[in-house]
Coordinates of C-alpha atoms in Angstrom, one line a residue:
M27 CA 0.0 0.0 -0.2
K28 CA 2.8 2.5 0.9
R29 CA 4.5 1.7 -2.4
H30 CA 1.2 2.6 -4.7
C31 CA 1.0 5.7 -2.6
L32 CA 4.5 6.7 -3.0
T33 CA 4.0 6.0 -6.9
A34 CA 1.0 8.2 -6.8
I35 CA 2.9 11.1 -5.0
C36 CA 5.6 10.8 -7.5
L37 CA 3.4 10.7 -10.5
V38 CA 1.3 13.9 -9.0
I39 CA 4.6 15.8 -8.5
S40 CA 6.4 15.1 -11.5
T41 CA 3.7 15.8 -13.9
L42 CA 2.6 19.1 -12.0
L43 CA 6.6 20.2 -12.1
L44 CA 6.5 19.2 -16.7
H45 CA 2.8 21.0 -17.1
G46 CA 4.1 24.1 -15.4
Q47 CA 6.8 24.3 -17.2
G48 CA 6.6 27.1 -20.5
R49 CA 6.0 25.4 -23.2
E50 CA 7.7 26.1 -26.0
P51 CA 5.7 26.9 -29.8
L52 CA 5.2 24.2 -32.1
S53 CA 6.9 26.2 -34.9
R54 CA 9.9 26.4 -32.9
L55 CA 10.2 22.7 -32.0
L56 CA 9.4 21.8 -35.6
D57 CA 12.6 24.4 -37.0
K58 CA 14.4 22.9 -34.0
L59 CA 13.7 19.6 -35.0
D60 CA 14.7 20.6 -39.1
K61 CA 18.2 21.4 -37.9
Q62 CA 18.1 18.1 -36.2
L63 CA 17.5 16.8 -39.7
E64 CA 20.4 18.2 -40.8
L65 CA 22.9 16.5 -38.0
R66 CA 21.3 13.5 -39.3
T67 CA 25.0 11.9 -40.6
T68 CA 27.0 12.9 -37.2
Y69 CA 24.8 11.3 -35.1
E70 CA 25.2 8.1 -37.3
Q71 CA 28.5 8.2 -37.2
N72 CA 28.7 8.6 -33.7
R73 CA 26.7 5.5 -33.6
L74 CA 29.0 3.4 -36.0
Q75 CA 32.1 4.5 -33.9
R76 CA 30.8 2.9 -30.9
I77 CA 29.9 -0.3 -33.0
N78 CA 33.2 0.2 -34.4
A79 CA 35.1 0.6 -31.0
L80 CA 32.9 -2.9 -29.6
K81 CA 34.1 -4.6 -32.7
S82 CA 37.9 -3.8 -32.6
V83 CA 37.7 -5.3 -28.9
L84 CA 36.2 -8.3 -30.2
Q85 CA 39.5 -8.6 -32.6
Y86 CA 41.2 -9.9 -29.2
Q87 CA 42.1 -13.2 -28.8
D88 CA 42.9 -13.2 -25.2
L89 CA 39.1 -12.5 -24.2
S90 CA 37.4 -15.1 -22.9
P91 CA 34.3 -16.8 -24.5
E92 CA 31.7 -15.5 -21.5
Q93 CA 33.3 -12.0 -22.5
R94 CA 33.4 -12.5 -26.1
Y95 CA 29.9 -13.2 -25.6
G96 CA 28.6 -9.9 -23.6
F97 CA 30.8 -7.9 -26.2
Y98 CA 28.0 -9.1 -28.9
Q99 CA 25.4 -8.6 -26.6
Q100 CA 26.2 -4.9 -26.8
I101 CA 26.6 -4.7 -30.2
I102 CA 23.0 -6.2 -30.6
D103 CA 22.1 -3.8 -28.3
E104 CA 23.3 -0.8 -30.6
Y105 CA 22.2 -2.3 -33.9
K106 CA 18.5 -3.7 -32.9
A107 CA 16.9 0.4 -33.4
Y108 CA 19.3 0.9 -36.3
N109 CA 20.2 -2.2 -38.9
F110 CA 17.7 -5.4 -39.1
D111 CA 20.0 -7.3 -40.7
S112 CA 22.9 -7.0 -38.7
T113 CA 21.1 -7.3 -35.8
M114 CA 20.1 -10.9 -36.7
H115 CA 23.5 -11.4 -38.1
Y116 CA 24.9 -10.9 -34.4
I117 CA 22.5 -12.6 -32.6
E118 CA 23.0 -15.6 -34.5
I119 CA 26.7 -15.2 -33.7
S120 CA 26.1 -14.6 -30.2
D121 CA 23.6 -17.7 -30.7
N122 CA 26.3 -19.9 -31.9
L123 CA 28.8 -19.0 -29.4
A124 CA 26.0 -20.0 -26.8
N125 CA 25.8 -23.4 -28.0
S126 CA 29.2 -24.2 -28.2
L127 CA 29.8 -23.1 -25.0
D128 CA 26.2 -25.2 -23.9
I129 CA 25.2 -22.5 -21.8
R130 CA 21.2 -23.2 -21.5
K131 CA 20.6 -19.7 -20.4
Y132 CA 23.1 -17.2 -22.9
R133 CA 21.5 -20.2 -25.7
D134 CA 17.7 -18.8 -24.2
E135 CA 18.7 -15.3 -24.1
S136 CA 19.3 -15.4 -27.8
R137 CA 16.8 -17.1 -28.7
I138 CA 14.5 -14.4 -26.5
R139 CA 16.6 -11.6 -28.1
R140 CA 15.7 -13.3 -31.8
G141 CA 11.8 -13.8 -31.0
L142 CA 11.6 -10.0 -29.9
I143 CA 13.6 -8.5 -32.8
F144 CA 10.8 -10.6 -35.4
A145 CA 8.1 -9.2 -33.2
T146 CA 9.0 -5.9 -33.6
S147 CA 9.8 -5.8 -37.4
G148 CA 6.6 -7.6 -38.4
N149 CA 8.0 -11.5 -38.8
F150 CA 5.2 -12.8 -36.6
F151 CA 5.0 -16.4 -37.2
E152 CA 8.7 -16.5 -36.8
S153 CA 8.8 -14.5 -33.8
G154 CA 6.1 -17.3 -32.4
D155 CA 7.5 -20.2 -33.6
I156 CA 10.8 -19.1 -31.5
L157 CA 8.8 -18.2 -28.3
Y158 CA 6.6 -20.9 -28.0
N159 CA 8.5 -24.1 -29.5
E160 CA 12.0 -23.3 -29.3
I161 CA 12.2 -22.2 -25.4
D162 CA 10.9 -24.2 -22.5
S163 CA 9.6 -21.6 -20.0
L164 CA 9.7 -24.1 -17.4
Q165 CA 13.5 -24.1 -17.4
L166 CA 14.2 -20.8 -17.9
D167 CA 16.7 -18.9 -16.1
P168 CA 14.5 -16.6 -13.5
S169 CA 16.3 -13.7 -14.9
L170 CA 15.8 -14.2 -18.2
L171 CA 12.1 -14.1 -16.9
P172 CA 11.1 -10.8 -17.0
E173 CA 12.6 -10.5 -20.9
Y174 CA 10.8 -13.4 -21.6
Y175 CA 7.2 -12.1 -21.3
R176 CA 8.0 -8.7 -22.6
A177 CA 9.2 -10.9 -25.8
L178 CA 5.8 -12.5 -25.7
Q179 CA 3.4 -9.4 -24.2
R180 CA 5.4 -7.3 -27.6
L181 CA 4.1 -9.8 -30.1
A182 CA 0.7 -10.2 -28.7
A183 CA 0.6 -6.8 -29.3
E184 CA 2.2 -6.2 -32.5
L185 CA -0.7 -9.5 -33.4
S186 CA -3.8 -7.6 -32.0
E187 CA -2.8 -4.2 -34.0
Y188 CA -2.0 -5.6 -37.7
S189 CA -3.8 -9.0 -37.5
T190 CA -6.9 -8.9 -39.8
D191 CA -8.4 -12.2 -38.5
P192 CA -11.0 -11.7 -35.7
A193 CA -10.0 -14.7 -33.8
T194 CA -6.7 -14.1 -33.6
K195 CA -6.7 -10.6 -33.0
E196 CA -9.1 -11.3 -29.5
M197 CA -6.5 -14.0 -28.5
S198 CA -3.7 -11.9 -28.9
R199 CA -5.3 -9.1 -26.6
A200 CA -6.0 -11.7 -23.6
R201 CA -2.0 -12.9 -24.5
K202 CA -0.9 -9.3 -24.2
D203 CA -2.7 -8.5 -20.9
Y204 CA -2.0 -11.9 -19.4
Y205 CA 1.5 -11.5 -20.1
R206 CA 1.7 -7.6 -19.0
E207 CA 0.3 -8.9 -15.4
K208 CA 3.1 -11.3 -15.8
I209 CA 5.8 -8.8 -16.3
L210 CA 4.2 -6.5 -13.3
E211 CA 4.5 -9.6 -10.6
L212 CA 8.2 -8.9 -11.2
L213 CA 9.5 -5.9 -12.1
D214 CA 10.6 -3.1 -9.1
R215 CA 7.5 -0.6 -8.7
Q216 CA 9.6 2.0 -9.1
S217 CA 11.5 1.0 -12.3
D218 CA 10.9 2.9 -15.6
E219 CA 9.2 -0.7 -17.2
Y220 CA 6.8 -1.3 -14.0
L221 CA 5.8 2.7 -15.2
F222 CA 5.3 1.7 -18.8
Y223 CA 3.9 -1.3 -18.5
S224 CA 1.2 0.4 -16.2
F225 CA 1.1 3.3 -18.3
Q226 CA -0.2 0.6 -21.5
E227 CA -2.9 -0.9 -19.1
A228 CA -4.1 2.5 -18.3
Y229 CA -4.2 4.2 -21.9
E230 CA -6.0 0.8 -22.4
K231 CA -8.6 1.1 -20.4
D232 CA -8.7 4.6 -21.4
D233 CA -7.8 6.4 -17.9
L234 CA -6.2 8.7 -20.1
A235 CA -5.5 11.1 -16.8
R236 CA -3.5 8.1 -15.6
A237 CA -1.7 7.4 -18.4
D238 CA -0.8 11.0 -19.0
S239 CA 0.8 11.3 -15.4
I240 CA 2.8 8.0 -16.2
A241 CA 4.4 9.3 -19.6
H242 CA 5.1 12.2 -18.2
M243 CA 6.7 11.0 -15.0
L244 CA 8.4 8.6 -17.6
V245 CA 9.9 11.3 -19.4
S246 CA 11.0 13.0 -17.0
R247 CA 13.6 10.4 -16.1
H248 CA 15.1 10.4 -19.4
K249 CA 17.7 13.1 -21.1
E250 CA 16.1 14.5 -23.9
S251 CA 18.8 12.9 -26.5
T252 CA 18.3 9.6 -25.6
H253 CA 16.2 6.1 -27.5
Q254 CA 14.3 5.8 -23.7
Y255 CA 13.0 9.7 -24.2
A256 CA 11.9 9.2 -27.9
I257 CA 10.0 5.9 -26.8
Y258 CA 8.1 7.6 -24.0
A259 CA 7.3 11.0 -25.8
Y260 CA 5.8 9.1 -28.4
H261 CA 3.5 7.2 -26.6
L262 CA 2.9 10.9 -24.3
S263 CA 1.6 12.1 -27.8
T264 CA -1.0 9.0 -28.3
V265 CA -2.9 10.4 -25.1
Y266 CA -3.3 13.7 -26.1
Q267 CA -4.5 12.2 -29.6
N268 CA -7.0 10.7 -28.0
L269 CA -8.2 13.4 -26.2
G270 CA -8.1 15.8 -29.3
E271 CA -5.1 18.2 -28.2
V272 CA -3.5 18.1 -32.3
N273 CA -0.9 20.7 -31.4
L274 CA 0.1 18.7 -28.0
Q275 CA 0.3 15.5 -29.9
M276 CA 2.3 17.3 -32.7
E277 CA 4.9 18.8 -30.1
W278 CA 5.8 15.7 -28.1
L279 CA 6.4 14.2 -31.6
A280 CA 8.4 16.3 -32.5
R281 CA 10.4 16.1 -29.1
S282 CA 10.4 12.2 -29.8
A283 CA 11.5 12.5 -33.8
M284 CA 14.5 14.5 -32.5
A285 CA 15.1 12.1 -29.8
D286 CA 15.8 9.3 -32.4
I287 CA 17.5 11.4 -34.5
Q288 CA 20.1 12.1 -31.9
S289 CA 20.3 8.7 -31.2
A290 CA 20.9 7.7 -34.6
V291 CA 17.2 5.0 -34.8
K292 CA 16.4 3.8 -37.8
D293 CA 13.6 2.1 -36.5
H294 CA 10.9 4.9 -35.2
A295 CA 7.6 5.8 -35.4
S296 CA 7.6 9.2 -34.3
L297 CA 8.6 11.5 -37.8
T298 CA 6.3 9.1 -39.8
R299 CA 2.8 10.0 -37.5
L300 CA 4.4 13.7 -37.1
A301 CA 4.1 14.1 -41.5
T302 CA 1.0 12.2 -41.4
V303 CA -0.8 14.6 -38.6
L304 CA 0.5 17.6 -40.6
F305 CA -0.9 16.2 -43.6
E306 CA -4.1 15.6 -42.0
T307 CA -4.7 19.0 -40.8
G308 CA -3.6 20.9 -43.6
G309 CA -0.3 21.9 -42.3
N310 CA 3.4 22.7 -44.2
I311 CA 2.8 19.9 -47.1
E312 CA 6.6 20.3 -47.9
R313 CA 7.6 19.8 -44.6
A314 CA 5.0 16.4 -43.9
F315 CA 6.7 15.3 -47.5
R316 CA 10.4 15.7 -46.3
Y317 CA 9.5 14.2 -42.9
I318 CA 7.5 11.0 -44.8
D319 CA 10.7 10.6 -47.4
I320 CA 13.1 10.7 -44.5
S321 CA 11.2 8.0 -42.9
L322 CA 11.2 5.8 -45.6
A323 CA 14.4 6.1 -46.4
D324 CA 15.1 5.1 -42.5
A325 CA 12.7 2.0 -43.3
L326 CA 14.5 0.9 -45.9
F327 CA 18.1 1.1 -44.3
Y328 CA 16.6 -0.4 -41.2
N329 CA 15.3 -3.4 -43.7
A330 CA 12.5 -4.7 -41.5
K331 CA 9.6 -5.4 -43.6
L332 CA 6.4 -3.8 -40.9
R333 CA 7.9 -0.2 -40.8
P334 CA 7.9 0.2 -44.7
W335 CA 4.4 -1.0 -45.1
Q336 CA 3.7 1.5 -42.3
V337 CA 5.7 4.2 -44.2
A338 CA 4.1 3.1 -47.6
G339 CA 0.5 3.6 -46.5
V340 CA 0.7 6.8 -46.0
L341 CA 3.5 8.3 -48.6
P342 CA 1.2 8.2 -52.1
Q343 CA -1.5 10.7 -50.4
I344 CA 1.1 13.0 -48.7
E345 CA 3.0 12.9 -52.1
K346 CA 0.2 13.9 -54.2
A347 CA -1.2 16.8 -52.1
Y348 CA 2.9 18.1 -52.8
Q349 CA 2.8 17.4 -56.6
E350 CA -1.1 18.8 -56.7
K351 CA 1.2 22.4 -54.2
Q352 CA 3.6 21.9 -56.7
V353 CA 1.6 22.7 -59.1
A354 CA 0.0 25.6 -58.2
Q355 CA 3.4 27.1 -57.1
T356 CA 4.2 26.9 -60.4
K357 CA 1.2 28.9 -62.1
R358 CA 1.8 31.2 -59.6
V359 CA 5.5 31.5 -60.7
K360 CA 4.5 31.9 -64.3
A361 CA 3.0 34.1 -64.3
F362 CA 4.9 36.0 -61.7
L363 CA 7.1 35.5 -64.6
I364 CA 5.6 37.3 -67.1
S365 CA 4.9 40.4 -65.0
I366 CA 8.3 40.7 -64.3
S367 CA 9.0 40.3 -67.6
A368 CA 7.0 43.3 -68.8
L369 CA 8.7 45.4 -66.1
L370 CA 12.0 44.4 -66.7
L371 CA 11.3 45.5 -70.3
I372 CA 10.5 48.8 -69.1
L373 CA 13.9 48.7 -66.3
I374 CA 15.8 47.9 -69.4
L375 CA 14.7 51.1 -71.4
A376 CA 15.2 53.6 -68.7
I377 CA 18.5 51.5 -67.6
G378 CA 19.9 52.2 -71.6
Y379 CA 18.8 55.7 -71.2
L380 CA 20.4 56.1 -67.4
V381 CA 23.6 54.4 -68.8
K382 CA 24.5 57.1 -71.4
Q383 CA 23.9 59.9 -68.6
T384 CA 26.3 57.9 -66.5
R385 CA 28.8 57.0 -68.9
R386 CA 30.2 60.5 -68.7
T387 CA 30.1 60.9 -65.0
I388 CA 32.1 57.2 -65.1
R389 CA 34.6 58.1 -67.1
A390 CA 35.1 61.1 -64.5
H391 CA 35.3 59.1 -61.5
K392 CA 37.2 56.2 -63.2
S393 CA 40.2 58.6 -63.4
L394 CA 40.0 59.8 -60.0
R395 CA 39.6 55.8 -58.4
V396 CA 43.3 55.2 -60.4
I397 CA 44.6 58.2 -58.5
N398 CA 43.3 57.1 -55.5
K399 CA 44.2 53.5 -55.7
R400 CA 47.6 54.8 -55.9
I401 CA 47.2 57.0 -52.8
V402 CA 45.9 53.7 -51.0
S403 CA 48.9 51.8 -52.3
Q404 CA 51.3 54.1 -51.1
N405 CA 49.8 54.4 -48.0
H406 CA 49.6 50.8 -47.4
E407 CA 53.6 51.0 -48.0
L408 CA 54.0 53.6 -46.1
N409 CA 52.7 51.8 -43.4
L410 CA 54.5 48.6 -43.8
V411 CA 57.7 50.7 -43.7
N412 CA 56.6 52.5 -40.2
E413 CA 55.7 49.0 -39.1
Q414 CA 59.1 47.5 -40.0
L415 CA 60.9 50.6 -38.4
Q416 CA 58.6 49.8 -35.2
K417 CA 59.2 46.5 -34.7
L418 CA 63.4 47.9 -35.5
N419 CA 63.7 50.6 -33.2
H420 CA 61.9 48.0 -30.8
Q421 CA 64.6 45.1 -31.1
I422 CA 67.5 48.0 -31.4
A423 CA 66.4 48.7 -27.9
E424 CA 66.0 45.4 -26.7
S425 CA 69.6 44.8 -28.0
N426 CA 70.9 47.9 -26.1
R427 CA 69.0 47.1 -22.5
V428 CA 70.5 43.6 -22.9
K429 CA 74.1 44.4 -23.9
E430 CA 73.9 47.4 -20.8
G431 CA 72.9 44.5 -18.6
Y432 CA 75.9 42.1 -19.6
I433 CA 78.2 45.3 -19.2
G434 CA 77.0 45.7 -15.8
L435 CA 77.4 42.1 -15.3
F436 CA 80.4 41.7 -16.4
L437 CA 81.7 44.9 -14.4
A438 CA 80.4 43.6 -11.2
I439 CA 82.2 40.1 -12.1
L440 CA 85.1 41.6 -12.6
S441 CA 84.9 43.8 -9.9
D442 CA 84.3 41.5 -7.1
N443 CA 87.0 39.4 -8.9
L444 CA 89.7 42.5 -8.3
D445 CA 88.9 42.9 -5.0
K446 CA 88.6 39.4 -3.7
M447 CA 92.1 38.7 -5.6
K448 CA 93.5 42.0 -3.8
E449 CA 92.5 40.5 -0.6
F450 CA 93.8 37.2 -1.3
R451 CA 97.4 38.5 -2.6
A452 CA 97.7 40.5 1.2
Q453 CA 96.7 37.6 3.0
V454 CA 99.3 35.4 1.2
R455 CA 101.8 38.3 2.0
R456 CA 101.2 38.2 5.5
S457 CA 101.3 34.2 6.1
I458 CA 104.7 34.3 4.3
R459 CA 105.9 37.7 6.6
Y460 CA 104.6 35.8 9.5
G461 CA 105.9 32.1 8.7
K462 CA 102.0 31.0 8.8
M463 CA 102.9 28.5 5.5
Q464 CA 101.0 25.9 6.8
D465 CA 98.3 28.0 7.4
L466 CA 97.8 28.9 4.3
E467 CA 98.5 25.8 2.5
E468 CA 95.7 24.6 4.6
E469 CA 93.4 26.9 3.3
L470 CA 94.3 26.5 -0.2
S471 CA 93.5 23.1 0.4
N472 CA 90.1 23.8 1.6
T473 CA 87.5 23.7 -1.4
E474 CA 85.0 26.1 1.2
W475 CA 85.8 29.5 -0.2
A476 CA 85.8 27.9 -3.4
D477 CA 81.8 26.7 -3.0
K478 CA 81.1 29.8 -1.2
E479 CA 82.9 32.0 -4.4
I480 CA 80.7 29.7 -7.1
A481 CA 77.4 30.2 -4.4
N482 CA 78.2 33.8 -5.0
F483 CA 78.2 33.9 -8.9
Y484 CA 75.5 32.3 -9.0
R485 CA 73.8 34.8 -7.1
T486 CA 75.1 37.5 -9.0
F487 CA 73.7 35.8 -12.2
D488 CA 70.6 35.3 -11.0
T489 CA 70.3 38.4 -9.8
A490 CA 71.3 40.2 -13.1
F491 CA 69.6 38.3 -15.2
L492 CA 66.3 38.4 -13.7
E493 CA 67.2 41.8 -13.8
L494 CA 67.3 42.2 -17.6
Y495 CA 64.3 38.9 -18.0
P496 CA 62.0 39.2 -14.9
S497 CA 59.1 37.3 -16.4
F498 CA 61.8 34.8 -17.5
V499 CA 60.9 31.6 -15.1
N500 CA 57.1 32.4 -15.5
D501 CA 57.6 32.1 -19.3
F502 CA 60.0 28.9 -19.0
N503 CA 57.4 27.1 -16.9
D504 CA 54.5 28.0 -19.6
L505 CA 57.0 25.7 -22.4
L506 CA 56.7 22.6 -19.8
I507 CA 53.7 20.6 -19.3
P508 CA 52.1 21.2 -15.8
E509 CA 53.5 18.3 -14.0
E510 CA 57.1 19.1 -14.8
R511 CA 57.0 22.9 -14.4
I512 CA 59.6 24.3 -12.2
V513 CA 58.8 24.7 -8.7
L514 CA 61.8 27.0 -6.8
K515 CA 62.6 26.4 -3.0
K516 CA 62.5 29.4 -0.7
G517 CA 65.4 32.2 -1.4
D518 CA 66.3 30.7 -4.9
L519 CA 66.3 32.6 -7.9
L520 CA 66.9 30.0 -10.2
N521 CA 67.8 26.4 -10.3
T522 CA 70.5 24.7 -12.3
E523 CA 68.2 23.7 -15.2
L524 CA 66.8 27.6 -15.4
R525 CA 70.5 28.7 -15.4
I526 CA 71.3 26.3 -18.3
F527 CA 68.1 27.7 -19.9
A528 CA 69.6 31.4 -19.0
L529 CA 72.5 30.7 -20.6
I530 CA 70.8 29.6 -23.9
R531 CA 68.4 32.7 -23.7
L532 CA 71.8 35.0 -23.5
G533 CA 72.9 33.2 -27.1
I534 CA 75.2 30.8 -25.2
K535 CA 74.3 27.1 -26.8
D536 CA 77.4 25.1 -26.2
S537 CA 77.3 23.0 -23.5
G538 CA 81.3 22.7 -23.0
R539 CA 80.9 26.2 -22.9
I540 CA 77.9 26.2 -20.1
A541 CA 79.9 23.5 -18.3
A542 CA 82.8 25.8 -17.9
L543 CA 80.8 28.8 -16.8
L544 CA 78.5 26.2 -14.4
R545 CA 81.3 23.9 -13.2
Y546 CA 79.1 21.3 -14.5
S547 CA 80.7 18.0 -16.3
V548 CA 79.4 18.3 -19.9
N549 CA 77.4 15.1 -19.5
T550 CA 75.7 17.2 -16.8
I551 CA 74.6 19.7 -18.8
Y552 CA 73.5 17.3 -21.8
N553 CA 71.7 15.3 -19.0
Y554 CA 69.6 18.2 -17.6
R555 CA 69.0 19.8 -21.3
A556 CA 67.3 16.7 -22.7
K557 CA 65.4 16.0 -19.0
I558 CA 64.1 19.6 -19.5
K559 CA 63.2 19.1 -23.5
N560 CA 61.4 15.8 -22.5
A561 CA 59.3 17.8 -20.6
A562 CA 58.2 20.3 -23.0
I563 CA 54.8 21.1 -24.7
G564 CA 55.0 20.4 -28.7
S565 CA 57.9 19.3 -30.3
R566 CA 61.2 19.2 -28.4
D567 CA 63.5 20.3 -31.4
D568 CA 62.6 23.7 -31.3
F569 CA 62.1 23.9 -27.7
E570 CA 65.4 25.9 -27.6
D571 CA 64.6 28.2 -30.1
R572 CA 61.9 28.6 -28.2
V573 CA 63.6 29.3 -24.8
A574 CA 65.8 31.9 -27.0
T575 CA 62.9 34.4 -27.8
L576 CA 61.6 34.2 -24.6

């Protein structure tokens, strides 16, 4: 009881929400549908890409038979609303695999799928033979029972609609209701399938208010680009058809057709039905003809016998109306052309007079245009020259700034070295004068002063370089992939990798010279350069050229 109440509450809420939304005008929906029809090829390519991806997986030899069977089912799901022959082909393959594996569940599943696709395509005799004669329902795996009853219910529904024998129709209606009850007993009451079969039941009992609520709840659960949305939207349109709400019927048919197109479905009914309603209500005949023509092409592509027969039932009437309208339009065009021809004759005479009067003016303007073109051309050339001069001035200014920086760096290092050399000489003299030769030898053997001098050199170089190129670190990192970008330690201006490429930016590209300046081996410099180039965004071959332009 609680589950029924919860379902009813959900139905009411979803219906109120959907009805409360602003309705989109039918004309706008039809325009959107026309645009989607132009994109049919793109959507079909997306489906074929998914199918080819699944087929490519089947090429792997290390797949187990069970895995291979699972991929066949996915391919069947992709094909079942797209192409009948391909669907049957892969059902046959999966059936053969099931027989070779001798797994009863797989065999029954393949037969159920074959029976269902036969039922939906109009092959009722073949479907009945498989579902009633080739499958033992008493030995059927419990997980397959819902699918088995769905196939039987669909077969009965199709026979009750298309059979011309009254006895068969009556028996099929009874079977349809019976299998629907069996399905409802097995399904979760909150599932889409349970709601859909509840919709069927309400619709057939003419409880259109309940059918409308359930259908709105179903469409609200799915994206507008999915095949399930297309199915539920189509069934919602049948509710409005029975209520006599033609505009609402066409709106939901248009939404259903757009979802069919976006999901690349060839076995569809919405576009055909929409074309029929447009024709019957005296709407846009050209649009109706275009829709029915596309529907026929899709039905022939799908290649099942039922859908082309349905389309052929309405095509001649729409085509005849379209041709009659074309004939009427042709007559109007002929009358219009005669009128236009008379006006053109008068216009030609007037133009002839005006041409004589304007030729004189044209000659005068022609000479002016030649002069103007020369002026424009010269101005363009001057602008180009000015742009080039500006670029050269900028390059010269940049070059002067860099040269000044080089000179300042050189003089700072040279002055610092002279001061240190002067201090060192004085210290040596003091040691010799006071006989502290042992202390002098120990100090000369100690490498700590050399390390300190190298660190000072690095600090001086880093400071001077970043004064010349303050954004170098950020610009350099922009050339690297995010996970390989350099993060400096606190207090550091540059690190070894950045100093190497800073020297390259200054025009020093030889690894030997870089090694000598930074006090590293040539191999170390080469390894650093290779490591950074491997982390570059884009080509590593021109990486150092890009660094040289930072």
